[in-house]
Amino acid sequence: MARKKALLIGINYFGTEYELRGCINDSENIRNFLIEDRGFSPSSRDMVMMLDTPENEGTPFFPTAANILAAIQWLVTRNQPGDVLWLSYSGHGGQVRNDDGDRPSGFDDTICPVDFQENGQITSEMLHRAIVSPLHPECRLTILFDCCHSGSACELPYVYRPDEAGNVNMVDTIKQGVGLIRAAGELLEGGFSLSKLDDAKMLLGGATDFFNGLHHRGGDDVDEDGLAPEHFEEHWETEGKDVWMFSGCADNQTSADTSIAGAPTGAMSWAFVRTLRESPEQSYINILQNTREELAKKYSQIPQLSCGGRYDLDQVLAVRIQNMLIYADICLAANEDGSSDIRQRS
């Protein structure tokens, strides 16, 4: 009999300059969704919650880097064919310099454990090796990153590129690429500094990712579903793992930490759950379309979909094999008017 396992991680970074408000709520909301709508068991044998609440400090459930990697190992190992996995990470995400030369922007995506200032961030390559590589090939893993810079956060080998009909609005992509170039220029006005130069390089690297992505449209390497290969040095495409990842935004974007109906939440996680509750039997591509439509009413972030192989995007999101959601929710910046309804999770 197929087993369902879930790992839900929410980090609010209490008492630090990086404090967020909605990440623990995200994890609680996803927990309720999995139990009420997807038949997951709340048993501690099948579902693990990692939150940076005071009562968890000093326990295996406090989301330090070491604890997160240990919990991920629990989730993705000792599984059987047909198992369904779901991993959720809600917290800060970021980028670090890439030395392999396989990312157009020059940066790798990361997530930030509660102890990231002392022990560093977890990079996309580390996440892939911890989450995807050990996975049984006949289990299904669904990943959701609701965070800044999350498009390639697990380095899955294939990414969805919109077709000419534009399920994810390509006009928005072009506008944001142009905006990044303009922002880089404005940053350097009034004098240069090393910090300004590094920030400008990151902005321009993000713009490069945007426009390089456009080359995939209509290219020979794009299949009829719009899936195009990513080009990582490690050639992850040879692993053939049944992994699906929804990301809250592109690599060079931020994800909103906001308040909806009076409760702090991540915009992507809220839209994702709302979309699936309104219509449970949706295909992967429909989920991406409808989540994007929901977000576009108020937010500029563009959700992404990537896969472990060239899979049929029209198949329905299944609970027959383990669905694993990863939330990488990140926010550092407050609104321009000083309010805190919407923050950026980066």
XYZ file of C-alpha atoms in Angstrom:
346
model
C 0.000 0.000 0.000
C 1.329 3.406 -1.004
C 2.443 5.630 1.818
C 2.142 9.413 2.053
C 4.831 11.434 3.803
C 5.136 15.183 4.234
C 7.789 17.514 5.568
C 6.615 21.074 6.273
C 9.150 23.774 7.130
C 8.246 27.313 8.205
C 10.786 29.885 9.398
C 9.835 33.362 10.647
C 13.341 34.280 11.946
C 11.905 35.696 15.159
C 13.828 38.544 16.772
C 16.177 39.151 13.825
C 16.384 41.875 11.204
C 15.155 39.272 8.712
C 11.926 38.492 10.567
C 8.979 37.302 8.472
C 5.337 36.926 9.456
C 3.641 34.394 7.221
C 5.939 31.384 6.988
C 4.700 29.400 9.978
C 1.121 30.146 8.929
C 1.983 28.800 5.476
C 3.108 25.526 6.983
C -0.039 25.266 9.105
C -2.243 26.020 6.093
C -0.477 23.424 3.966
C -0.776 20.891 6.778
C -4.545 21.443 6.871
C -4.755 21.225 3.093
C -2.849 17.942 2.949
C -4.909 16.357 5.714
C -8.340 17.671 4.723
C -8.034 17.609 0.928
C -5.309 15.124 0.054
C -5.706 12.326 2.574
C -2.398 12.727 4.399
C -2.138 11.455 7.966
C -1.269 13.928 10.751
C 0.644 11.155 12.522
C 4.211 12.107 13.462
C 5.290 8.971 11.603
C 3.995 10.407 8.338
C 4.114 14.191 8.724
C 6.916 16.285 10.221
C 6.549 19.989 11.045
C 9.729 22.049 11.427
C 9.036 25.525 12.818
C 11.290 28.068 14.536
C 8.954 28.434 17.491
C 10.494 28.757 20.983
C 9.264 25.322 22.068
C 11.152 23.680 19.181
C 14.513 25.277 19.933
C 17.077 22.636 20.818
C 14.985 19.818 19.319
C 15.230 18.035 15.930
C 12.206 20.093 14.818
C 14.042 23.430 14.961
C 14.855 24.273 11.296
C 18.627 24.588 11.400
C 20.578 23.559 8.303
C 21.605 20.248 9.879
C 18.069 19.453 11.029
C 16.537 20.357 7.667
C 18.935 18.080 5.782
C 18.302 15.254 8.263
C 14.527 15.649 7.876
C 14.837 15.687 4.093
C 16.738 12.397 4.301
C 13.831 10.944 6.315
C 11.386 12.135 3.652
C 13.101 10.871 0.505
C 14.629 7.557 1.644
C 13.248 4.128 2.580
C 10.281 4.602 0.286
C 8.467 2.115 -1.921
C 7.083 2.374 -5.478
C 3.902 4.449 -5.511
C 4.679 6.486 -2.399
C 3.598 10.122 -2.400
C 5.967 12.768 -0.979
C 5.344 16.390 -0.178
C 7.937 18.877 1.108
C 7.080 22.436 2.066
C 9.633 25.147 2.846
C 8.549 28.650 3.809
C 11.338 31.017 4.758
C 14.036 33.201 3.266
C 15.686 32.354 -0.003
C 18.622 34.026 -1.702
C 21.449 33.615 -4.179
C 25.177 32.929 -3.962
C 27.828 33.183 -6.631
C 28.036 30.184 -8.970
C 31.561 29.060 -9.834
C 30.601 26.269 -12.264
C 29.686 28.600 -15.109
C 26.397 26.750 -15.761
C 24.030 29.592 -14.756
C 23.631 32.588 -17.092
C 23.173 34.936 -14.147
C 26.312 33.707 -12.383
C 24.322 32.874 -9.221
C 22.825 29.757 -7.590
C 19.511 29.864 -5.733
C 19.539 29.102 -2.001
C 17.292 28.656 1.008
C 18.119 30.127 4.406
C 17.820 27.920 7.501
C 17.190 29.639 10.816
C 20.958 29.527 11.498
C 22.056 30.707 8.041
C 24.068 33.611 9.450
C 26.242 31.196 11.432
C 26.249 28.129 9.190
C 25.478 29.437 5.719
C 22.755 28.949 3.157
C 21.770 25.679 1.469
C 22.476 25.949 -2.252
C 20.425 24.584 -5.139
C 23.039 21.922 -5.871
C 23.012 20.793 -2.243
C 19.216 20.654 -2.319
C 19.193 18.567 -5.481
C 21.702 16.094 -4.075
C 19.755 15.855 -0.802
C 16.213 15.758 -2.187
C 16.168 14.490 -5.773
C 19.173 12.194 -6.215
C 18.268 9.703 -3.407
C 14.604 9.522 -4.436
C 13.146 6.158 -5.450
C 12.407 6.484 -9.212
C 8.850 5.177 -8.746
C 7.870 7.706 -6.081
C 6.474 11.093 -6.975
C 7.875 14.210 -5.387
C 6.106 17.547 -5.804
C 8.090 20.591 -4.739
C 6.748 24.091 -4.080
C 9.121 26.973 -3.370
C 7.273 30.117 -2.344
C 10.283 32.363 -2.041
C 12.537 34.799 -3.773
C 14.998 33.488 -6.362
C 13.324 30.079 -6.366
C 12.954 29.168 -10.034
C 15.955 26.807 -10.049
C 16.125 26.122 -6.329
C 16.355 22.336 -6.795
C 18.113 22.330 -10.171
C 15.520 20.209 -11.954
C 16.635 19.490 -15.524
C 13.525 20.644 -17.425
C 11.590 23.885 -17.127
C 8.286 24.929 -18.619
C 8.492 27.687 -21.220
C 5.200 29.314 -22.262
C 3.963 28.644 -25.772
C 2.703 31.344 -28.117
C -0.644 31.386 -26.284
C 1.292 32.404 -23.172
C -0.058 30.521 -20.153
C 2.453 32.495 -18.131
C 2.466 35.988 -19.554
C 5.684 36.471 -21.527
C 5.004 40.193 -21.826
C 5.418 40.389 -18.046
C 8.739 38.576 -18.368
C 10.032 41.032 -20.945
C 8.900 44.021 -18.900
C 10.636 42.683 -15.810
C 13.848 41.986 -17.709
C 13.890 45.562 -18.966
C 13.082 46.757 -15.452
C 16.080 44.901 -14.030
C 18.411 46.550 -16.531
C 16.979 49.967 -15.690
C 17.283 49.286 -11.955
C 20.939 48.320 -12.362
C 21.654 51.584 -14.149
C 19.861 53.646 -11.523
C 21.732 51.853 -8.735
C 25.073 52.990 -10.129
C 24.080 56.623 -10.574
C 25.771 58.968 -8.156
C 29.006 57.030 -7.782
C 30.371 53.485 -7.748
C 31.126 51.210 -4.829
C 31.923 47.524 -4.579
C 28.573 46.802 -2.914
C 26.708 48.766 -5.574
C 28.630 46.980 -8.296
C 27.819 43.553 -6.851
C 24.120 44.465 -6.582
C 24.100 45.764 -10.143
C 25.739 42.580 -11.398
C 23.007 40.523 -9.713
C 20.296 42.653 -11.321
C 21.918 42.387 -14.740
C 22.424 38.652 -14.242
C 18.720 38.332 -13.553
C 17.917 40.222 -16.731
C 20.245 37.884 -18.629
C 18.297 34.896 -17.297
C 15.049 36.473 -18.507
C 16.230 37.056 -22.048
C 18.148 33.808 -22.343
C 14.898 32.099 -21.426
C 13.268 33.605 -24.493
C 15.684 31.699 -26.744
C 13.953 28.455 -25.748
C 10.691 29.536 -27.330
C 10.287 27.685 -30.600
C 13.785 26.174 -30.369
C 14.645 22.624 -31.344
C 15.028 21.603 -27.701
C 11.474 22.541 -26.706
C 8.895 19.761 -26.821
C 5.223 20.165 -27.694
C 4.371 20.867 -24.057
C 6.830 23.736 -23.855
C 9.390 21.903 -21.706
C 12.974 22.942 -22.363
C 16.141 21.526 -20.832
C 18.083 23.474 -18.262
C 21.859 23.251 -18.645
C 23.421 22.259 -15.357
C 26.983 20.962 -15.281
C 25.874 17.812 -13.422
C 23.508 16.534 -16.194
C 20.669 15.844 -13.781
C 18.467 14.758 -16.714
C 20.063 11.300 -16.614
C 18.543 10.588 -13.162
C 14.982 10.206 -14.467
C 13.270 11.099 -11.183
C 9.507 11.718 -10.993
C 9.804 15.200 -9.491
C 7.595 18.248 -10.020
C 8.375 21.658 -8.631
C 6.199 24.760 -8.384
C 8.211 27.877 -7.590
C 6.799 31.111 -6.260
C 8.774 33.192 -8.730
C 11.618 33.185 -11.236
C 15.271 33.082 -10.166
C 15.574 36.844 -10.361
C 12.270 37.728 -8.696
C 10.994 38.120 -5.161
C 8.010 36.431 -3.534
C 5.575 38.366 -1.388
C 5.079 37.830 2.328
C 1.682 39.435 2.737
C -1.552 39.499 4.709
C -4.789 38.038 3.346
C -8.064 38.131 5.269
C -6.149 39.517 8.225
C -3.670 36.620 8.457
C 0.012 36.723 7.450
C 0.751 34.356 4.579
C 2.893 33.806 1.511
C 1.186 34.992 -1.671
C 2.216 31.918 -3.665
C 1.253 29.387 -1.014
C -2.139 31.054 -0.544
C -2.804 31.168 -4.307
C -1.635 27.579 -4.800
C -3.917 26.145 -2.112
C -6.843 28.321 -3.195
C -6.439 27.133 -6.793
C -6.418 23.451 -5.832
C -9.303 23.762 -3.395
C -11.475 25.439 -6.011
C -10.709 22.721 -8.565
C -8.954 19.646 -7.115
C -8.594 17.653 -10.348
C -6.336 19.985 -12.293
C -3.374 19.187 -14.497
C 0.060 20.481 -13.607
C -0.062 23.092 -16.331
C -3.565 24.206 -15.284
C -2.356 24.656 -11.711
C 0.461 26.869 -12.975
C -1.915 28.888 -15.165
C -4.535 29.369 -12.483
C -2.036 30.164 -9.744
C -0.455 32.751 -12.019
C -3.892 34.243 -12.757
C -4.644 34.496 -9.042
C -1.288 36.116 -8.257
C -1.487 38.532 -11.184
C -4.433 40.317 -9.542
C -2.062 41.897 -7.032
C 1.518 40.627 -7.392
C 4.184 40.784 -10.091
C 5.871 37.459 -9.273
C 5.539 34.783 -11.962
C 5.275 31.190 -10.685
C 7.392 28.567 -12.404
C 7.057 24.837 -13.118
C 10.008 22.490 -13.585
C 10.323 18.695 -13.800
C 12.756 15.837 -13.413
C 12.086 14.712 -17.011
C 10.134 15.455 -20.172
C 6.772 14.577 -18.643
C 3.214 15.175 -19.816
C 2.133 18.460 -18.217
C -1.540 17.698 -18.940
C -1.704 14.851 -16.426
C -3.641 15.567 -13.260
C -1.695 16.299 -10.089
C -1.853 12.888 -8.463
C -2.036 11.765 -4.856
C -1.298 8.202 -5.866
C 2.425 8.922 -5.604
C 3.942 11.079 -2.930
C 3.615 14.770 -3.528
C 6.281 16.857 -1.920
C 6.038 20.600 -1.589
C 8.907 22.865 -0.726
C 8.250 26.371 0.377
C 11.041 28.802 0.204
C 9.322 31.937 1.414
C 11.518 34.943 1.727
C 10.947 38.542 2.673
C 13.237 41.311 3.767
C 11.853 44.557 2.358
C 8.816 46.429 3.693
C 6.467 48.519 1.568
C 7.610 51.915 0.399
C 5.063 53.575 2.666
C 6.512 51.742 5.671
C 3.562 49.370 6.037
C 4.129 45.655 6.484
C 1.249 44.093 4.554
C 3.517 42.957 1.742
C 7.181 42.057 2.086
C 9.620 40.403 -0.250
C 10.795 36.942 0.746
C 14.409 37.379 -0.277
